[in-house]
Structures are given as C-alpha cells and as structure tokens.
Amino acid sequence: MANFAIGDIHGCFHTFNSLLEKISFNNNSDTLWLVGDIVNRGKNSLEVIHWCFKNQQNIKLSLGNHDLHFLALAFSITSKSKKDTLDGILKSPNLSLYKDWLLSVPLLHVNGNYIMTHAGLLPSWSKKEAILLAQTFSDALQSNPEHTLESMYGNYPNQWRDNLSDKHRLRMIVNIMTRMRCINHKEYLNFTYKGDLQDLPPNLQPWFALKTKRQDNEFTITGHWSAIGYFKHILGVSLDSSCVWGGHLTALCLETKKIYMEKADSRDLA
C-alpha cells in the first residue's frame, strides 16, 4: 500500500500511464494524490478524466484552475480560448457524469500532516482556517455552481480580508488555492509573474517563502507553478514539472519520499 502525489497531468494520458507503470501502481491498494489540472492543454483530456472518474476510489484530487475552467465551459459561464483542448470532454456522452463528479471535488485535501491544494495557501492561514475556507467554496460550488463559477473570474481583490463580500471571498479563496505563485510581504497576490525563482522581481516572494502559522511538521503538496519545476521547499513540495510543455510528469511517494519522473510523450502534446 503506497501513496503517490502526482503533478499537473493536463490531459497527458500516455505520459500518465507510463508514470503509473514506472511506480508500479496497484489499483487494489495504492492511492494517487493528484494536485489538480488533470485536463486541458494536452491532447488527451477526455482519456484522463475518464480514467480518474473510473478510479475515484484510488485518487484524492484537488481542483485546479483548468479543472474549474472546464466546469465554467460546461455550464456556459465562459468561452473557450484558442489554447483549450477540452472539446472531447464537452462533446462526450458522459459530460454530465464528469461535471457532477468534479463539482464534488474539493480545493483541499488533508490527511494527517499532509496538505494538498493546487497552487498554495496564504502563510497567515492556519491549517484549520484553510480547511474551513476550502469547504466554504466547495459548499457554494455544489449548491449554486453557476453563480460560484461566474464569481471566480477576476484578479481583484488581491489581498485577503476577513470582511470581504461573499462574492469576493469566494474569488479570493479560489484564486489563492488554484492560481497563486507570488506575493509581497503584506500578502498581496501577483498574477503577472509566472517565471522562475531566479528572475523573481525584488518586491515579490514565492508564497512558500514567508513565515507561516502552520506547523513545522505539516507537509504541503502543490503544483501549478511549472516554471520552477519539481521544487522542494521549506513547507513541502511543488510537483508541476512542465509535462504539457514537453517536460516531465512527476510523482512523489509519500512513504519513501522517492521521486519518479516520466518524460512527456509526444502523443500528448498539442
């Protein structure tokens, strides 16, 4: 019995299958922790979401920004971009099944000292606060998906406050957990910079570099920031190693901390 955390799949089904073979994944006993963005950008999003739907008992998934974008398209909240590769899912006879399933998927998974979310958590949030805020968004998404998906679009407000309006509160929760990379010392979010750590503007820091309220023994698992690749930091690990851009898909065994990487399969790349 093993637990493997895997970075952003982005519709790279062939690479994903090869990685499962490399880690000797056993669907009778093993569990995959998927950091989100299972779909979009790669060619085989339908195959990935179908595999995940069929194997729900073996996965813990946190919603990523591209998964939420798919839901917004499925509910006709937004329009497709030229880079989207979601037509296969949107035209699938199983579309309603995939929609209903993703609506039930949380922004955050916690198991003991492990915390998984797609992009990150504000340093000023405790684990308890993060759990409650993630649940707030999930409750809203399930009870009123159209309104919640519509409210998530926008970069402002870009600083967390306890007295935000309901709409802005939901937007900040989802932006922090699915889009955050850089913040300043007052925890203002910056959505412009997407590069590596070496070229980070002097007024910004990675979200994981600031002092946090969370405990030293808590291990945070994220993806999203493909420019920094697989990166081990003081709060945990970032696992998006640019598979959909021709890089690798990365898995981390939580028990042994061993890293496995699979080079992107050309059949997955758009």
Coordinates of C-alpha atoms in Angstrom, one line a residue:
M1 CA 0.0 0.0 0.0
A2 CA 1.6 3.3 -1.1
N3 CA 0.5 6.9 -1.7
F4 CA 1.9 8.8 -4.7
A5 CA 1.5 12.5 -5.2
I6 CA 1.5 13.4 -8.9
G7 CA 1.9 16.8 -10.6
D8 CA -0.3 18.6 -13.2
I9 CA -1.4 16.0 -15.8
H10 CA -3.0 18.5 -18.2
G11 CA -4.5 15.8 -20.4
C12 CA -1.2 14.0 -20.9
F13 CA -2.7 10.5 -20.8
H14 CA 0.1 8.5 -22.4
T15 CA 2.7 10.1 -20.1
F16 CA 0.4 9.4 -17.1
N17 CA 0.1 5.8 -18.0
S18 CA 3.8 5.4 -18.4
L19 CA 4.4 7.0 -15.0
L20 CA 1.9 4.6 -13.4
E21 CA 3.9 1.7 -14.8
K22 CA 7.1 3.3 -13.5
I23 CA 5.8 3.5 -10.0
S24 CA 4.2 0.0 -10.2
F25 CA 0.8 1.5 -9.3
N26 CA -1.5 -1.1 -7.9
N27 CA -5.2 -0.1 -8.1
N28 CA -6.1 -2.6 -5.5
S29 CA -4.1 -1.0 -2.8
D30 CA -2.3 2.3 -3.8
T31 CA -3.7 5.8 -3.8
L32 CA -2.8 8.7 -6.1
W33 CA -2.8 12.3 -4.8
L34 CA -3.4 14.4 -7.9
V35 CA -2.7 18.1 -7.4
G36 CA -5.2 19.3 -9.9
D37 CA -5.2 20.5 -13.6
I38 CA -5.9 17.0 -14.8
V39 CA -7.3 18.4 -18.0
N40 CA -6.7 21.0 -20.7
R41 CA -3.6 22.0 -22.8
G42 CA -2.7 18.4 -23.6
K43 CA -4.3 16.3 -26.4
N44 CA -6.0 13.6 -24.3
S45 CA -8.1 15.3 -21.6
L46 CA -11.0 13.0 -22.2
E47 CA -9.0 9.9 -21.6
V48 CA -7.5 11.4 -18.4
I49 CA -10.8 12.5 -16.9
H50 CA -12.4 9.2 -17.8
W51 CA -9.6 7.2 -16.1
C52 CA -9.9 9.4 -13.0
F53 CA -13.7 9.1 -12.9
K54 CA -13.5 5.3 -13.2
N55 CA -10.8 5.1 -10.5
Q56 CA -12.3 7.6 -8.0
Q57 CA -11.7 5.1 -5.1
N58 CA -7.9 5.3 -5.8
I59 CA -7.5 9.0 -6.0
K60 CA -7.5 12.1 -4.0
L61 CA -7.9 15.1 -6.3
S62 CA -7.8 18.8 -5.6
L63 CA -9.4 21.1 -8.1
G64 CA -7.0 23.2 -10.3
N65 CA -7.7 26.3 -12.3
H66 CA -8.0 24.4 -15.5
D67 CA -10.5 21.9 -14.0
L68 CA -12.6 24.8 -12.9
H69 CA -12.3 26.4 -16.3
F70 CA -13.7 23.2 -17.8
L71 CA -16.6 23.4 -15.4
A72 CA -17.2 27.0 -16.4
L73 CA -17.3 26.0 -20.0
A74 CA -19.6 23.1 -19.3
F75 CA -22.0 25.4 -17.6
S76 CA -21.7 28.1 -20.4
I77 CA -20.2 30.6 -17.9
T78 CA -17.2 31.4 -20.1
S79 CA -16.0 31.0 -23.7
K80 CA -13.3 28.6 -25.0
S81 CA -9.8 30.0 -25.7
K82 CA -7.7 29.0 -28.7
K83 CA -5.4 27.1 -26.4
D84 CA -8.2 24.9 -24.8
T85 CA -8.2 21.2 -25.7
L86 CA -11.5 20.3 -24.0
D87 CA -13.8 19.6 -26.9
G88 CA -13.5 15.8 -26.4
I89 CA -15.0 16.1 -22.9
L90 CA -17.5 18.8 -23.8
K91 CA -18.9 16.6 -26.6
S92 CA -18.7 13.3 -24.6
P93 CA -22.0 11.5 -23.8
N94 CA -20.6 11.3 -20.3
L95 CA -20.3 15.0 -19.9
S96 CA -22.9 15.2 -17.1
L97 CA -21.2 12.5 -15.2
Y98 CA -17.8 14.3 -15.3
K99 CA -19.4 17.6 -14.4
D100 CA -21.2 16.2 -11.4
W101 CA -18.1 14.4 -10.2
L102 CA -15.8 17.5 -10.5
L103 CA -18.4 19.6 -8.6
S104 CA -17.9 17.2 -5.7
V105 CA -14.1 17.5 -5.8
P106 CA -12.6 19.8 -3.1
L107 CA -9.9 22.5 -3.3
L108 CA -8.0 21.0 -0.4
H109 CA -7.1 17.5 0.9
V110 CA -5.8 17.0 4.4
N111 CA -4.6 13.6 5.8
G112 CA -2.7 13.8 9.0
N113 CA 0.2 16.2 8.4
Y114 CA -0.2 16.2 4.6
I115 CA -2.0 19.1 3.0
M116 CA -2.6 19.2 -0.8
T117 CA -4.0 22.0 -2.8
H118 CA -3.3 23.1 -6.4
A119 CA -1.4 26.3 -6.0
G120 CA -0.8 27.1 -2.4
L121 CA -2.0 28.6 0.9
L122 CA -1.6 32.0 2.4
P123 CA 1.2 32.0 5.1
S124 CA -1.2 33.7 7.5
W125 CA -3.8 30.9 7.3
S126 CA -3.6 28.1 9.8
K127 CA -4.5 24.6 8.6
K128 CA -7.9 24.9 10.3
E129 CA -8.6 28.1 8.6
A130 CA -7.6 26.7 5.2
I131 CA -9.9 23.7 5.7
L132 CA -12.9 25.9 6.6
L133 CA -12.3 28.3 3.7
A134 CA -11.9 25.4 1.2
Q135 CA -15.2 23.9 2.5
T136 CA -16.9 27.3 2.1
F137 CA -16.0 27.3 -1.6
S138 CA -17.0 23.7 -2.1
D139 CA -20.4 24.2 -0.5
A140 CA -21.0 27.2 -2.7
L141 CA -19.9 25.3 -5.8
Q142 CA -22.2 22.4 -5.1
S143 CA -25.2 24.5 -4.1
N144 CA -25.0 27.1 -6.8
P145 CA -22.4 26.2 -9.4
E146 CA -23.3 28.8 -12.0
H147 CA -23.1 31.7 -9.6
T148 CA -19.9 30.4 -7.9
L149 CA -18.1 29.7 -11.2
E150 CA -19.1 33.1 -12.5
S151 CA -17.8 34.8 -9.3
M152 CA -14.3 33.3 -9.5
Y153 CA -13.2 35.3 -12.6
G154 CA -11.0 38.4 -11.8
N155 CA -7.8 39.4 -10.1
Y156 CA -9.2 41.7 -7.5
P157 CA -9.4 41.9 -4.6
N158 CA -5.8 40.7 -4.4
Q159 CA -5.4 40.8 -0.6
W160 CA -7.2 38.6 1.9
R161 CA -9.5 40.3 4.4
D162 CA -12.0 38.7 6.8
N163 CA -14.7 41.2 5.9
L164 CA -14.8 40.6 2.1
S165 CA -18.2 40.3 0.5
D166 CA -19.4 36.8 -0.2
K167 CA -18.5 37.1 -3.9
H168 CA -15.0 38.5 -3.3
R169 CA -14.5 36.0 -0.5
L170 CA -15.1 33.1 -2.9
R171 CA -12.9 34.6 -5.6
M172 CA -10.0 35.1 -3.2
I173 CA -10.3 31.5 -1.8
V174 CA -10.2 30.0 -5.3
N175 CA -7.5 32.4 -6.6
I176 CA -5.2 31.6 -3.6
M177 CA -5.7 27.9 -3.8
T178 CA -5.6 27.5 -7.6
R179 CA -3.7 30.5 -9.1
M180 CA -1.2 31.9 -6.5
R181 CA 2.5 31.9 -7.2
C182 CA 4.0 35.2 -5.8
I183 CA 3.0 37.5 -3.0
N184 CA 4.6 40.5 -1.3
H185 CA 5.4 40.8 2.4
K186 CA 1.8 42.0 3.0
E187 CA 0.4 39.0 1.2
Y188 CA -0.8 40.9 -1.9
L189 CA -1.2 38.4 -4.7
N190 CA 0.6 39.0 -8.0
F191 CA -0.8 37.1 -11.0
T192 CA 1.5 38.6 -13.6
Y193 CA 4.8 36.9 -12.9
K194 CA 4.9 33.3 -14.0
G195 CA 8.7 32.8 -14.4
D196 CA 11.3 31.0 -12.4
L197 CA 12.7 31.9 -9.0
Q198 CA 15.9 33.4 -10.3
D199 CA 14.2 36.3 -12.1
L200 CA 11.6 37.0 -9.4
P201 CA 11.0 40.8 -9.1
P202 CA 12.6 42.1 -5.9
N203 CA 9.3 43.1 -4.3
L204 CA 7.8 39.6 -4.6
Q205 CA 8.4 36.3 -2.9
P206 CA 7.1 32.7 -3.5
W207 CA 4.1 32.1 -1.3
F208 CA 6.0 29.3 0.4
A209 CA 8.9 31.6 1.5
L210 CA 7.1 33.7 4.1
K211 CA 6.7 32.7 7.7
T212 CA 3.5 30.7 8.2
K213 CA 1.1 30.0 11.0
R214 CA 1.1 26.3 10.1
Q215 CA 3.1 23.7 12.0
D216 CA 6.7 22.7 11.1
N217 CA 5.7 19.1 10.6
E218 CA 2.9 19.9 8.1
F219 CA 3.9 19.0 4.5
T220 CA 2.2 20.9 1.7
I221 CA 1.8 19.3 -1.7
T222 CA 1.1 21.6 -4.7
G223 CA 1.6 22.0 -8.4
H224 CA 0.6 24.9 -10.8
W225 CA 4.0 26.7 -11.0
S226 CA 5.5 24.9 -14.0
A227 CA 8.4 27.4 -14.4
I228 CA 10.0 26.2 -11.1
G229 CA 9.5 22.5 -12.0
Y230 CA 9.9 19.9 -9.2
F231 CA 10.9 22.0 -6.2
K232 CA 11.3 21.1 -2.6
H233 CA 10.9 24.0 -0.2
I234 CA 10.6 24.6 3.5
L235 CA 6.8 23.9 3.6
G236 CA 6.7 20.9 1.3
V237 CA 7.0 20.3 -2.5
S238 CA 5.8 21.7 -5.8
L239 CA 5.3 19.0 -8.4
D240 CA 4.4 20.6 -11.8
S241 CA 7.4 19.8 -13.9
S242 CA 6.0 21.1 -17.2
C243 CA 4.8 17.8 -18.7
V244 CA 2.4 19.5 -21.1
W245 CA 5.2 21.8 -22.3
G246 CA 7.5 18.9 -23.1
G247 CA 9.0 18.4 -19.7
H248 CA 8.2 15.6 -17.3
L249 CA 5.3 14.3 -15.2
T250 CA 6.5 13.8 -11.6
A251 CA 5.4 11.5 -8.8
L252 CA 6.4 11.6 -5.2
C253 CA 6.0 8.5 -3.0
L254 CA 4.8 9.9 0.3
E255 CA 6.1 7.0 2.3
T256 CA 9.7 6.9 1.0
K257 CA 9.9 10.4 -0.5
K258 CA 11.3 8.9 -3.6
I259 CA 10.8 10.9 -6.8
Y260 CA 9.8 9.4 -10.1
M261 CA 9.8 11.3 -13.4
E262 CA 8.5 10.4 -16.8
K263 CA 9.4 12.4 -20.0
A264 CA 6.4 13.9 -21.8
D265 CA 5.0 11.6 -24.5
S266 CA 4.8 13.4 -27.9
R267 CA 1.3 11.9 -28.4
D268 CA 0.1 14.1 -25.6
L269 CA 1.4 17.4 -26.7
A270 CA -0.7 19.8 -28.7

